[in-house]
PDB file of C-alpha atoms in Angstrom:
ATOM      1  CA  UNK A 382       0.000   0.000   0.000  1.00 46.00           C
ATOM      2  CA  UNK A 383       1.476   3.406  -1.032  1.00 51.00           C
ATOM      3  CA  UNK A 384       0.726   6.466   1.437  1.00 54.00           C
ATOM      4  CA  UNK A 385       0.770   9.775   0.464  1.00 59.00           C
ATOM      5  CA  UNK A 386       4.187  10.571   2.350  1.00 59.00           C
ATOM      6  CA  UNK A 387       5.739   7.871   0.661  1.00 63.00           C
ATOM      7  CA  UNK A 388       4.516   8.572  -3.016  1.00 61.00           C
ATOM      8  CA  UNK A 389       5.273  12.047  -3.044  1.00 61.00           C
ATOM      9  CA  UNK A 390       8.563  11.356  -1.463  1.00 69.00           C
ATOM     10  CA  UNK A 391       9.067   9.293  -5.271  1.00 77.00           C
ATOM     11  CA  UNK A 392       7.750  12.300  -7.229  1.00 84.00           C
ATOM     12  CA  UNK A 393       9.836  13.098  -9.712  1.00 89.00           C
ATOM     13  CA  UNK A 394      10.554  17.026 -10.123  1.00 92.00           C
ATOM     14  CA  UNK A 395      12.437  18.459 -13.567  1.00 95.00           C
ATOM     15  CA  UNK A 396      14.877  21.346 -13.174  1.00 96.00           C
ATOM     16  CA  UNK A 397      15.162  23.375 -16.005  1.00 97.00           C
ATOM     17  CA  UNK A 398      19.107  24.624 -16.470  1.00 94.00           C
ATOM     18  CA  UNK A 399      18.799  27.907 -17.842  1.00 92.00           C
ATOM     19  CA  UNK A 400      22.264  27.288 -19.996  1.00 86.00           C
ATOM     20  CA  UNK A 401      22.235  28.251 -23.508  1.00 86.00           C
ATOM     21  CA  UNK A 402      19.087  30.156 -23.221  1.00 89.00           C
ATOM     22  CA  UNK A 403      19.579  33.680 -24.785  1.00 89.00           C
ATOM     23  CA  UNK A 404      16.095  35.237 -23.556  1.00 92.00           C
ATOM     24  CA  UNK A 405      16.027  37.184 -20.551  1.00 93.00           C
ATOM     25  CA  UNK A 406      14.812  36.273 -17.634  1.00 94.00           C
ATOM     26  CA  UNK A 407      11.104  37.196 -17.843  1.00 96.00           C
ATOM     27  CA  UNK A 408       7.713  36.312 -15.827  1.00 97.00           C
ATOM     28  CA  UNK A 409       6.735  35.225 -19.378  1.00 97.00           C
ATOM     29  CA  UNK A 410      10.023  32.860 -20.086  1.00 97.00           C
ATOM     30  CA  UNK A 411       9.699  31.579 -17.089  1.00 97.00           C
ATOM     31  CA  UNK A 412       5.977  30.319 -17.578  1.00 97.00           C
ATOM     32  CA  UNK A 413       6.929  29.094 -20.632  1.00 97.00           C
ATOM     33  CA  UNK A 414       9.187  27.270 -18.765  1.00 97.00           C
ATOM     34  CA  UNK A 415       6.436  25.914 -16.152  1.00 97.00           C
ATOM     35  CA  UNK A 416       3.809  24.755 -19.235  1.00 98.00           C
ATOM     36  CA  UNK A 417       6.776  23.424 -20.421  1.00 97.00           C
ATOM     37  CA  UNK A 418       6.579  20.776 -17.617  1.00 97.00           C
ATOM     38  CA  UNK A 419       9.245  21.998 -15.686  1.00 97.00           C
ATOM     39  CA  UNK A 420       9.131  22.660 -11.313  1.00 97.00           C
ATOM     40  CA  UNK A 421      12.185  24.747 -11.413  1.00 97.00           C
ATOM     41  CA  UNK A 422      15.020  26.431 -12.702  1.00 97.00           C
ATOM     42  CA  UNK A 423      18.561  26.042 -12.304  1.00 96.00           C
ATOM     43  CA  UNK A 424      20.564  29.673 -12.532  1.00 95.00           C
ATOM     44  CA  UNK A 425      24.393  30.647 -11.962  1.00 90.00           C
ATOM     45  CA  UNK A 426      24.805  33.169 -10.160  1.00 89.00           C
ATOM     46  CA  UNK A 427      24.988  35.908 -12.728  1.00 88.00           C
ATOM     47  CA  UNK A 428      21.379  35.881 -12.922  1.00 88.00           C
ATOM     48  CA  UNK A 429      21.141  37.078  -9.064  1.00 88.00           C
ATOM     49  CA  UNK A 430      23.739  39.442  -9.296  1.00 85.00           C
ATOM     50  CA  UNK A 431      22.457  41.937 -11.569  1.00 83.00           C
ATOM     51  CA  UNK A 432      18.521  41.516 -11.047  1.00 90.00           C
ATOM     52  CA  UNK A 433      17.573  39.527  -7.871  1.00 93.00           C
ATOM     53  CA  UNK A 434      14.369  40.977  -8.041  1.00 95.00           C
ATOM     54  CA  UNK A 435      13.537  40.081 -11.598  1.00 95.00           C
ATOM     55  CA  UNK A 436      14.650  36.846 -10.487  1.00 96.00           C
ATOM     56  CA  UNK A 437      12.424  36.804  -7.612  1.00 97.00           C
ATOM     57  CA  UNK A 438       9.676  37.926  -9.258  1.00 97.00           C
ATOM     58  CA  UNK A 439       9.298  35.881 -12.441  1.00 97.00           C
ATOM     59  CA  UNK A 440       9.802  32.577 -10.204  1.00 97.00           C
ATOM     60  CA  UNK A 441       7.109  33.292  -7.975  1.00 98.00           C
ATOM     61  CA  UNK A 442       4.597  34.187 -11.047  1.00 97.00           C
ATOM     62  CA  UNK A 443       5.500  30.821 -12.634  1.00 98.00           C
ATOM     63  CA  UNK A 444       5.290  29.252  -9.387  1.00 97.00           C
ATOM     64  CA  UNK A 445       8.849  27.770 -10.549  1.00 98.00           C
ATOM     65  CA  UNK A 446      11.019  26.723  -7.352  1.00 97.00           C
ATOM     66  CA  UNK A 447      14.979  27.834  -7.597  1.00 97.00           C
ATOM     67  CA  UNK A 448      18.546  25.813  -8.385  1.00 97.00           C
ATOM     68  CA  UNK A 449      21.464  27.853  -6.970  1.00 95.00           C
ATOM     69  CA  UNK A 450      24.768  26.625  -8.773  1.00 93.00           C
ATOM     70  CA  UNK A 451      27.151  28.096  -6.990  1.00 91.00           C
ATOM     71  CA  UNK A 452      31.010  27.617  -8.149  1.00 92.00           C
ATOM     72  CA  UNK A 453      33.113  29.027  -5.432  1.00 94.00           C
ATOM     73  CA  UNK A 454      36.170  31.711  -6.612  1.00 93.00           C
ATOM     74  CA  UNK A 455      34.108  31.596  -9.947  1.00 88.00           C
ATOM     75  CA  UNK A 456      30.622  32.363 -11.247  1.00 84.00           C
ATOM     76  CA  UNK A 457      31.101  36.477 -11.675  1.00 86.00           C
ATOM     77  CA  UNK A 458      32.939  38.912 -14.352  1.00 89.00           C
ATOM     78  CA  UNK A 459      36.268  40.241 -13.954  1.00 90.00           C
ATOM     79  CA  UNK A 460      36.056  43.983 -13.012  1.00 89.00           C
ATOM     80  CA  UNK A 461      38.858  44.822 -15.747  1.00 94.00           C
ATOM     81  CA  UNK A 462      38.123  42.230 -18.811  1.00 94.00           C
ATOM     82  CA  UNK A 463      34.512  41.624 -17.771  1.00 91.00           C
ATOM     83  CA  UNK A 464      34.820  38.267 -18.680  1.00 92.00           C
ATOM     84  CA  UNK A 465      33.298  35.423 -16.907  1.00 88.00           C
ATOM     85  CA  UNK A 466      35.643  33.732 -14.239  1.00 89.00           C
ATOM     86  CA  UNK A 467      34.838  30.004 -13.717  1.00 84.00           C
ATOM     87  CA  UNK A 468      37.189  29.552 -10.876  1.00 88.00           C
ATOM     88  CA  UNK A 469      39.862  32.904 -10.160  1.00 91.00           C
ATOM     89  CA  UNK A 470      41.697  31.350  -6.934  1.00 94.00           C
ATOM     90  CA  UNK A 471      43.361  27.748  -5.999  1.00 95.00           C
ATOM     91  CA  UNK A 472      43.644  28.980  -2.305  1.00 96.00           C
ATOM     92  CA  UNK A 473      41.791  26.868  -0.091  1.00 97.00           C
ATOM     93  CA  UNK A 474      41.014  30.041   2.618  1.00 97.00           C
ATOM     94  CA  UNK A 475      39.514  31.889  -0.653  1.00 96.00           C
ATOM     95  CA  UNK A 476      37.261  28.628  -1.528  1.00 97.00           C
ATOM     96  CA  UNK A 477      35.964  28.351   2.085  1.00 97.00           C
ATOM     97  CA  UNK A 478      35.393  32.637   2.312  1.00 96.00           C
ATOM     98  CA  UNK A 479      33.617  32.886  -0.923  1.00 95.00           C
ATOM     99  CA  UNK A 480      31.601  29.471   0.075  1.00 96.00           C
ATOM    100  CA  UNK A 481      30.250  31.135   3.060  1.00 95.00           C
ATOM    101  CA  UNK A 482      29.922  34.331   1.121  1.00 94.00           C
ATOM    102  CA  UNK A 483      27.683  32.663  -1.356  1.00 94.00           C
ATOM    103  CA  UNK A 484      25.613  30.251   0.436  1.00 94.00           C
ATOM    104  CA  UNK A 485      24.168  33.307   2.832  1.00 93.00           C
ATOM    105  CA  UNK A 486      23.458  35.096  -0.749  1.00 92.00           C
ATOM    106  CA  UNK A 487      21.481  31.581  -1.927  1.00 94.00           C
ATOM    107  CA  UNK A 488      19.877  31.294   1.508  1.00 94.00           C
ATOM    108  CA  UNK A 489      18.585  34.768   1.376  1.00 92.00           C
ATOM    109  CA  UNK A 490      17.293  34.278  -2.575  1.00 94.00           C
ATOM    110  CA  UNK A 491      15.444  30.925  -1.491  1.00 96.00           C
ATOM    111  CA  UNK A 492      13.900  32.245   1.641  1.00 95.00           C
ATOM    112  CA  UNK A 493      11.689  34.761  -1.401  1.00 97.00           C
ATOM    113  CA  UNK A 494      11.289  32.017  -3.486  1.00 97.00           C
ATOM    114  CA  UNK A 495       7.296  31.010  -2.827  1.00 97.00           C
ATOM    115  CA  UNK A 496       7.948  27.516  -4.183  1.00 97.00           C
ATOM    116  CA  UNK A 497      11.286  26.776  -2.379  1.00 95.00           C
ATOM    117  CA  UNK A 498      14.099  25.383  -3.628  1.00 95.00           C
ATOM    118  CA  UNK A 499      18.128  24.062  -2.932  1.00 94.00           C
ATOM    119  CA  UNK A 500      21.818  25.024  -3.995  1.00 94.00           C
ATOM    120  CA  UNK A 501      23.814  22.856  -6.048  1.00 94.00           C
ATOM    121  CA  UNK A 502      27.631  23.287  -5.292  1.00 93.00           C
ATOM    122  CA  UNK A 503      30.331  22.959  -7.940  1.00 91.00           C
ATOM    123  CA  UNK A 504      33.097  24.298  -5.180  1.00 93.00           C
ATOM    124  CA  UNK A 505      36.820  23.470  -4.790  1.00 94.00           C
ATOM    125  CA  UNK A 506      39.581  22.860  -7.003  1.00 95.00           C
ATOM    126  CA  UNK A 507      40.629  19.329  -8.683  1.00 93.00           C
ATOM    127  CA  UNK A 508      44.150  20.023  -8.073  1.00 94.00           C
ATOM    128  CA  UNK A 509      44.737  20.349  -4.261  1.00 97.00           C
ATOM    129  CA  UNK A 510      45.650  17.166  -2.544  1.00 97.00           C
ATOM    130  CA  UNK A 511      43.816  14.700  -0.256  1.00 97.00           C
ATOM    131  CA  UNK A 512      44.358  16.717   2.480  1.00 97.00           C
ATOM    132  CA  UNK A 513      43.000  20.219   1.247  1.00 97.00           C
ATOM    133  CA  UNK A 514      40.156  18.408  -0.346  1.00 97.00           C
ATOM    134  CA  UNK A 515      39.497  16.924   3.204  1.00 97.00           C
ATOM    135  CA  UNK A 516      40.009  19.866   4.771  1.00 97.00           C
ATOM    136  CA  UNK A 517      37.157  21.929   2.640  1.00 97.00           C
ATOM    137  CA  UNK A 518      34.793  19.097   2.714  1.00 96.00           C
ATOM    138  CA  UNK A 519      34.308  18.906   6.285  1.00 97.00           C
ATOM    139  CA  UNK A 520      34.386  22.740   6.347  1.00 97.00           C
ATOM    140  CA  UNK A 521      31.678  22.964   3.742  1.00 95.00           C
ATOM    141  CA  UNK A 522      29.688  20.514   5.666  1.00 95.00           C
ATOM    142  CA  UNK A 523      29.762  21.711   8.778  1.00 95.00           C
ATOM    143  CA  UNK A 524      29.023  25.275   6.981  1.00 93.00           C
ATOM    144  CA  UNK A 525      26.075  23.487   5.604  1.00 90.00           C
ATOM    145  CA  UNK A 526      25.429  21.853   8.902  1.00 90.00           C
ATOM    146  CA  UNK A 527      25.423  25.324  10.658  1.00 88.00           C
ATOM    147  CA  UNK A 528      22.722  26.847   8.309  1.00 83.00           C
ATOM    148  CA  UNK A 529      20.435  24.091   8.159  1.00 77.00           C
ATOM    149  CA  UNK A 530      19.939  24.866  12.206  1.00 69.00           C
TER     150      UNK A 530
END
């Protein structure tokens, strides 16, 4: 017998990434998005940092929940070049500020989101060693330990 805990515990939700979409973000894209099938959209964070209320406010009037990718020392443009920075530091100490740095920012978009939503986390680099890799995964958990509380 299948409650109704445990069957929409299995529902299956689709994320919409919004790479390689040239449209601005719009109430109207975004309800495309929604008849589209979609629960949710998945954003870097260049599309908080210029227009977190246009953000905001198209979600909610799609009723489309929220995907934070965060990459930590990347996702921003470079105040000279202005060109996109995937990942600008291989210092651990920067990795663990600017994760701390941009899970508050993701907390505070989700907590306006009406129809919730979570962070994804692309953070670290591949090249430290076992030991710095250690190091910033129990410091990101027990960052994401602290916030859950």
């Amino acid at each position: 017998m299948t409650t109704a805990v445990s069957a929409k515990a299995k529902q299956l939700k689709l994320i919409k990434t919004l790479w390689g979409i040239d449209d601005p973000i719009s109430p109207d894209l975004f309800r495309s998005i929604r008849q589209e099938g979609y629960h949710g959209v998945e954003v870097i964070r260049l599309a908080y940092l210029f227009d977190k209320s246009g953000l905001i406010e198209s979600l909610n009037a799609a009723n489309l929940s929220l995907v934070c990718q965060i990459h930590t020392c990347g996702g921003y443009l470079d105040e000279t070049t202005k060109e996109y920075i995937y990942c600008g530091s291989d210092s651990l100490q920067d990795h663990k500020r600017d994760f701390q740095r941009q899970i508050e920012e993701c907390e505070g978009l989700l907590e306006q989101v009406s129809a919730g939503g979570f962070i994804n986390v692309h953070a670290g680099v591949d090249a430290w060693n076992t030991d710095e890799t250690m190091e910033f995964m129990i410091f990101c958990l027990d960052e994401i330990e602290k916030s859950a509380k």
